[in-house]
Amino acid sequence: AQSVTQLGSHVSVSEGALVLLRCNYSSSVPPYLFWYVQYPNQGLQLLLKYTSAATLVKGINGFEAEFKKSETSFHLTKPSAHMSDAAEYFCAVRAPYSSASKIIFGSGTRLSIRP
Amino acid sequence: DGGITQSPKYLFRKEGQNVTLSCEQNLNHDAMYWYRQDPGQGLRLIYYSQIVNDFQKGDIAEGYSVSREKKESFPLTVTSAQKNPTAFYLCASSIVRTGELFFGEGSRLTVL
């Protein structure tokens, strides 16, 4: 079985500062991991995904995440926050080769950017 | 442009009424999904369909119904049996092989 925990329901950073959104997973098999972004009143958009290749994954909009098996983590980072990064971010996990119906979403982290 | 279209974007319903949310995709994806999103919670799967004329219950199917008569369309009916229907509803589709989800822009249902 898989589960995912996002630490911090709300994160606030200054424009230009480092963004760090935390995600820890639990999985009985090597997982596939995802980060999605949701802007207000819109659907989710895939930022990046880990599917057992390189452990450092680069995504859209300057975001990246590192898969750390020893820490069961998949934290999302961006070196310099921009006002347009304000949104809700979801970490998700599923077992490899399983249906997308088996994907488990975290509860989300709302990112605010201070001018 | 290919994508997923949900309608209506906002919907108000009186208690005891059924309401149907539309979801249409032109991505030629085999699989389609309905999720419910509540504040401070992740997405919860209501129903999904991997092929025309077949669908499966997700984690919170009670009070909802779906149909899949065409590959492009997967409407969701929120029935009067759903005790707490006020929520944001998201439709998604995927290629079965990759399992990557593509989402529509959502429909916000408010029960008055």
mmCIF file of C-alpha atoms in Angstrom:
data_model
loop_
_atom_site.group_PDB
_atom_site.id
_atom_site.type_symbol
_atom_site.label_atom_id
_atom_site.label_comp_id
_atom_site.label_asym_id
_atom_site.label_seq_id
_atom_site.Cartn_x
_atom_site.Cartn_y
_atom_site.Cartn_z
ATOM 1 C CA ALA A 1 0.000 0.000 0.000
ATOM 2 C CA GLN A 2 1.098 3.559 -0.657
ATOM 3 C CA SER A 3 0.589 6.773 1.243
ATOM 4 C CA VAL A 4 2.001 10.275 1.085
ATOM 5 C CA THR A 5 2.366 13.006 3.698
ATOM 6 C CA GLN A 6 2.910 16.656 2.932
ATOM 7 C CA LEU A 7 4.446 18.550 5.825
ATOM 8 C CA GLY A 8 2.941 21.999 6.192
ATOM 9 C CA SER A 9 -0.453 22.918 4.819
ATOM 10 C CA HIS A 10 0.743 26.470 4.178
ATOM 11 C CA VAL A 11 4.189 27.775 3.296
ATOM 12 C CA SER A 12 5.022 31.447 2.833
ATOM 13 C CA VAL A 13 8.267 32.713 1.310
ATOM 14 C CA SER A 14 9.543 36.036 0.045
ATOM 15 C CA GLU A 15 9.900 36.681 -3.645
ATOM 16 C CA GLY A 16 13.381 35.551 -4.690
ATOM 17 C CA ALA A 17 13.778 33.169 -1.750
ATOM 18 C CA LEU A 18 14.186 29.413 -1.879
ATOM 19 C CA VAL A 19 11.003 27.369 -2.121
ATOM 20 C CA LEU A 20 10.974 24.036 -0.264
ATOM 21 C CA LEU A 21 7.808 21.944 -0.108
ATOM 22 C CA ARG A 22 8.118 18.691 1.795
ATOM 23 C CA CYS A 23 6.723 15.301 0.842
ATOM 24 C CA ASN A 24 7.328 11.949 2.507
ATOM 25 C CA TYR A 25 5.963 8.710 1.157
ATOM 26 C CA SER A 26 5.314 5.198 2.319
ATOM 27 C CA SER A 27 5.328 2.376 -0.175
ATOM 28 C CA SER A 28 5.781 -1.380 -0.091
ATOM 29 C CA VAL A 29 7.398 -1.271 -3.546
ATOM 30 C CA PRO A 30 9.671 1.280 -5.244
ATOM 31 C CA PRO A 31 7.193 4.045 -6.025
ATOM 32 C CA TYR A 32 6.410 6.424 -8.810
ATOM 33 C CA LEU A 33 6.156 9.946 -7.376
ATOM 34 C CA PHE A 34 4.564 13.104 -8.741
ATOM 35 C CA TRP A 35 4.183 16.774 -7.974
ATOM 36 C CA TYR A 36 1.154 18.642 -9.304
ATOM 37 C CA VAL A 37 0.324 22.351 -9.117
ATOM 38 C CA GLN A 38 -3.165 23.834 -8.877
ATOM 39 C CA TYR A 39 -3.938 27.503 -9.426
ATOM 40 C CA PRO A 40 -7.148 28.883 -7.867
ATOM 41 C CA ASN A 41 -10.319 27.377 -9.296
ATOM 42 C CA GLN A 42 -8.415 25.370 -11.869
ATOM 43 C CA GLY A 43 -7.450 21.765 -12.413
ATOM 44 C CA LEU A 44 -4.129 20.151 -11.558
ATOM 45 C CA GLN A 45 -1.101 20.341 -13.827
ATOM 46 C CA LEU A 46 1.829 17.939 -13.668
ATOM 47 C CA LEU A 47 5.039 19.669 -12.532
ATOM 48 C CA LEU A 48 7.341 16.666 -12.565
ATOM 49 C CA LYS A 49 7.481 12.935 -11.983
ATOM 50 C CA TYR A 50 9.906 10.313 -10.735
ATOM 51 C CA THR A 51 9.648 6.907 -12.383
ATOM 52 C CA SER A 52 12.821 5.149 -11.168
ATOM 53 C CA ALA A 53 15.307 6.804 -13.506
ATOM 54 C CA ALA A 54 17.433 9.760 -12.333
ATOM 55 C CA THR A 55 16.836 10.637 -8.689
ATOM 56 C CA LEU A 56 16.983 14.378 -9.374
ATOM 57 C CA VAL A 57 14.019 15.301 -11.499
ATOM 58 C CA LYS A 58 13.594 18.639 -13.223
ATOM 59 C CA GLY A 59 10.151 19.930 -14.025
ATOM 60 C CA ILE A 60 8.425 22.926 -15.480
ATOM 61 C CA ASN A 61 8.654 26.504 -14.196
ATOM 62 C CA GLY A 62 12.114 25.940 -12.677
ATOM 63 C CA PHE A 63 11.015 23.370 -10.099
ATOM 64 C CA GLU A 64 12.918 20.217 -9.276
ATOM 65 C CA ALA A 65 12.627 17.362 -6.794
ATOM 66 C CA GLU A 66 15.020 14.759 -5.460
ATOM 67 C CA PHE A 67 14.030 11.194 -4.678
ATOM 68 C CA LYS A 68 15.779 10.057 -1.475
ATOM 69 C CA LYS A 69 15.047 6.439 -0.734
ATOM 70 C CA SER A 70 16.857 6.462 2.628
ATOM 71 C CA GLU A 71 14.659 9.328 3.821
ATOM 72 C CA THR A 72 11.503 8.217 1.934
ATOM 73 C CA SER A 73 11.253 11.792 0.712
ATOM 74 C CA PHE A 74 10.514 13.628 -2.516
ATOM 75 C CA HIS A 75 10.767 17.307 -1.604
ATOM 76 C CA LEU A 76 10.023 19.993 -4.198
ATOM 77 C CA THR A 77 12.394 22.945 -4.546
ATOM 78 C CA LYS A 78 12.876 26.095 -6.578
ATOM 79 C CA PRO A 79 15.914 28.330 -6.048
ATOM 80 C CA SER A 80 14.104 31.651 -6.433
ATOM 81 C CA ALA A 81 10.388 32.156 -5.849
ATOM 82 C CA HIS A 82 8.311 34.236 -8.217
ATOM 83 C CA MET A 83 4.932 35.776 -7.518
ATOM 84 C CA SER A 84 3.412 33.511 -10.169
ATOM 85 C CA ASP A 85 4.399 30.443 -8.098
ATOM 86 C CA ALA A 86 1.602 31.157 -5.619
ATOM 87 C CA ALA A 87 -0.636 28.094 -5.854
ATOM 88 C CA GLU A 88 -1.457 24.799 -4.167
ATOM 89 C CA TYR A 89 0.959 21.932 -4.643
ATOM 90 C CA PHE A 90 0.130 18.247 -4.354
ATOM 91 C CA CYS A 91 2.509 15.344 -3.944
ATOM 92 C CA ALA A 92 1.230 11.969 -5.172
ATOM 93 C CA VAL A 93 2.389 8.355 -5.225
ATOM 94 C CA ARG A 94 1.476 5.163 -6.965
ATOM 95 C CA ALA A 95 3.024 1.776 -7.576
ATOM 96 C CA PRO A 96 4.876 1.283 -10.861
ATOM 97 C CA TYR A 97 2.843 -0.192 -13.697
ATOM 98 C CA SER A 98 -0.362 0.263 -11.737
ATOM 99 C CA SER A 99 -3.406 2.063 -13.061
ATOM 100 C CA ALA A 100 -3.702 5.802 -12.578
ATOM 101 C CA SER A 101 -6.782 4.967 -10.520
ATOM 102 C CA LYS A 102 -4.370 3.816 -7.800
ATOM 103 C CA ILE A 103 -2.629 7.172 -7.435
ATOM 104 C CA ILE A 104 -2.763 8.575 -3.886
ATOM 105 C CA PHE A 105 -2.655 12.342 -3.385
ATOM 106 C CA GLY A 106 -1.346 14.234 -0.386
ATOM 107 C CA SER A 107 -3.492 16.860 1.296
ATOM 108 C CA GLY A 108 -1.700 19.709 -0.436
ATOM 109 C CA THR A 109 0.520 22.646 0.517
ATOM 110 C CA ARG A 110 -0.551 26.184 -0.248
ATOM 111 C CA LEU A 111 2.392 28.333 -1.279
ATOM 112 C CA SER A 112 2.178 32.092 -0.727
ATOM 113 C CA ILE A 113 4.767 34.534 -2.033
ATOM 114 C CA ARG A 114 5.472 37.781 -0.147
ATOM 115 C CA PRO A 115 6.533 40.781 -2.258
ATOM 116 C CA ASP B 1 -6.014 22.279 -28.847
ATOM 117 C CA GLY B 2 -6.474 18.937 -27.158
ATOM 118 C CA GLY B 3 -7.759 18.901 -23.649
ATOM 119 C CA ILE B 4 -10.512 18.193 -21.178
ATOM 120 C CA THR B 5 -13.587 20.391 -20.964
ATOM 121 C CA GLN B 6 -15.753 20.429 -17.866
ATOM 122 C CA SER B 7 -19.066 22.210 -17.630
ATOM 123 C CA PRO B 8 -20.569 24.046 -15.964
ATOM 124 C CA LYS B 9 -17.740 25.727 -14.062
ATOM 125 C CA TYR B 10 -20.085 26.848 -11.284
ATOM 126 C CA LEU B 11 -23.364 25.192 -10.333
ATOM 127 C CA PHE B 12 -25.881 25.795 -7.587
ATOM 128 C CA ARG B 13 -28.354 23.150 -6.546
ATOM 129 C CA LYS B 14 -31.170 22.918 -4.096
ATOM 130 C CA GLU B 15 -31.178 20.043 -1.653
ATOM 131 C CA GLY B 16 -32.911 16.976 -3.033
ATOM 132 C CA GLN B 17 -32.071 17.696 -6.672
ATOM 133 C CA ASN B 18 -29.887 15.596 -8.911
ATOM 134 C CA VAL B 19 -27.289 17.411 -10.998
ATOM 135 C CA THR B 20 -25.083 16.223 -13.852
ATOM 136 C CA LEU B 21 -21.555 17.484 -14.481
ATOM 137 C CA SER B 22 -20.192 17.183 -17.980
ATOM 138 C CA CYS B 23 -16.686 16.038 -18.927
ATOM 139 C CA GLU B 24 -15.493 15.805 -22.525
ATOM 140 C CA GLN B 25 -11.981 15.006 -23.755
ATOM 141 C CA ASN B 26 -10.420 15.126 -27.216
ATOM 142 C CA LEU B 27 -7.091 13.581 -26.215
ATOM 143 C CA ASN B 28 -8.123 10.121 -27.426
ATOM 144 C CA HIS B 29 -7.433 8.765 -23.952
ATOM 145 C CA ASP B 30 -8.960 5.444 -22.987
ATOM 146 C CA ALA B 31 -9.309 6.100 -19.268
ATOM 147 C CA MET B 32 -11.305 8.811 -17.512
ATOM 148 C CA TYR B 33 -11.747 9.682 -13.840
ATOM 149 C CA TRP B 34 -13.810 11.801 -11.477
ATOM 150 C CA TYR B 35 -12.287 13.234 -8.317
ATOM 151 C CA ARG B 36 -13.748 15.243 -5.490
ATOM 152 C CA GLN B 37 -11.701 17.962 -3.785
ATOM 153 C CA ASP B 38 -12.552 19.503 -0.424
ATOM 154 C CA PRO B 39 -10.587 22.306 1.282
ATOM 155 C CA GLY B 40 -7.453 21.043 3.010
ATOM 156 C CA GLN B 41 -7.810 17.576 1.582
ATOM 157 C CA GLY B 42 -6.280 15.809 -1.319
ATOM 158 C CA LEU B 43 -8.216 14.454 -4.226
ATOM 159 C CA ARG B 44 -10.512 11.516 -3.631
ATOM 160 C CA LEU B 45 -11.515 9.187 -6.450
ATOM 161 C CA ILE B 46 -15.243 8.865 -7.105
ATOM 162 C CA TYR B 47 -15.453 6.719 -10.253
ATOM 163 C CA TYR B 48 -13.205 5.762 -13.119
ATOM 164 C CA SER B 49 -13.564 4.118 -16.504
ATOM 165 C CA GLN B 50 -10.863 2.422 -18.512
ATOM 166 C CA ILE B 51 -12.991 1.522 -21.494
ATOM 167 C CA VAL B 52 -16.293 2.469 -23.062
ATOM 168 C CA ASN B 53 -19.359 0.938 -21.390
ATOM 169 C CA ASP B 54 -17.393 -0.048 -18.309
ATOM 170 C CA PHE B 55 -16.655 1.844 -15.100
ATOM 171 C CA GLN B 56 -15.526 1.119 -11.558
ATOM 172 C CA LYS B 57 -16.278 2.630 -8.162
ATOM 173 C CA GLY B 58 -13.562 4.606 -6.497
ATOM 174 C CA ASP B 59 -13.134 5.352 -2.819
ATOM 175 C CA ILE B 60 -16.221 7.561 -2.381
ATOM 176 C CA ALA B 61 -18.794 6.406 -4.969
ATOM 177 C CA GLU B 62 -21.857 6.499 -2.719
ATOM 178 C CA GLY B 63 -24.375 9.095 -3.891
ATOM 179 C CA TYR B 64 -22.822 9.426 -7.348
ATOM 180 C CA SER B 65 -23.407 7.759 -10.705
ATOM 181 C CA VAL B 66 -21.623 7.809 -14.057
ATOM 182 C CA SER B 67 -21.939 6.550 -17.613
ATOM 183 C CA ARG B 68 -19.417 5.964 -20.386
ATOM 184 C CA GLU B 69 -21.303 5.598 -23.655
ATOM 185 C CA LYS B 70 -18.635 7.324 -25.715
ATOM 186 C CA LYS B 71 -14.856 7.369 -25.392
ATOM 187 C CA GLU B 72 -14.855 11.160 -25.274
ATOM 188 C CA SER B 73 -17.488 11.638 -22.588
ATOM 189 C CA PHE B 74 -17.773 10.705 -18.906
ATOM 190 C CA PRO B 75 -20.609 12.588 -17.176
ATOM 191 C CA LEU B 76 -21.034 12.490 -13.396
ATOM 192 C CA THR B 77 -24.437 12.703 -11.714
ATOM 193 C CA VAL B 78 -24.533 13.885 -8.133
ATOM 194 C CA THR B 79 -27.716 12.406 -6.725
ATOM 195 C CA SER B 80 -29.867 13.479 -3.824
ATOM 196 C CA ALA B 81 -28.418 10.522 -1.908
ATOM 197 C CA GLN B 82 -25.075 12.329 -1.631
ATOM 198 C CA LYS B 83 -25.254 13.830 1.857
ATOM 199 C CA ASN B 84 -22.602 16.502 1.468
ATOM 200 C CA PRO B 85 -22.280 17.350 -2.228
ATOM 201 C CA THR B 86 -20.805 20.846 -1.960
ATOM 202 C CA ALA B 87 -17.279 20.461 -3.361
ATOM 203 C CA PHE B 88 -14.951 21.055 -6.291
ATOM 204 C CA TYR B 89 -15.177 18.237 -8.841
ATOM 205 C CA LEU B 90 -12.309 17.391 -11.164
ATOM 206 C CA CYS B 91 -12.390 15.220 -14.246
ATOM 207 C CA ALA B 92 -9.210 13.651 -15.576
ATOM 208 C CA SER B 93 -8.094 11.320 -18.330
ATOM 209 C CA SER B 94 -5.050 9.189 -18.997
ATOM 210 C CA ILE B 95 -3.404 6.856 -21.421
ATOM 211 C CA VAL B 96 -3.709 3.483 -19.721
ATOM 212 C CA ARG B 97 -0.105 2.563 -20.572
ATOM 213 C CA THR B 98 1.549 5.584 -18.913
ATOM 214 C CA GLY B 99 -0.972 6.353 -16.219
ATOM 215 C CA GLU B 100 -0.238 10.082 -16.377
ATOM 216 C CA LEU B 101 -3.311 12.135 -15.437
ATOM 217 C CA PHE B 102 -4.526 15.166 -17.381
ATOM 218 C CA PHE B 103 -7.104 17.321 -15.616
ATOM 219 C CA GLY B 104 -9.957 19.551 -16.631
ATOM 220 C CA GLU B 105 -10.484 22.923 -14.964
ATOM 221 C CA GLY B 106 -13.083 21.668 -12.551
ATOM 222 C CA SER B 107 -16.706 22.280 -11.625
ATOM 223 C CA ARG B 108 -17.664 23.887 -8.323
ATOM 224 C CA LEU B 109 -20.980 22.621 -6.969
ATOM 225 C CA THR B 110 -22.723 24.448 -4.168
ATOM 226 C CA VAL B 111 -25.851 23.095 -2.518
ATOM 227 C CA LEU B 112 -28.129 25.789 -1.152
#
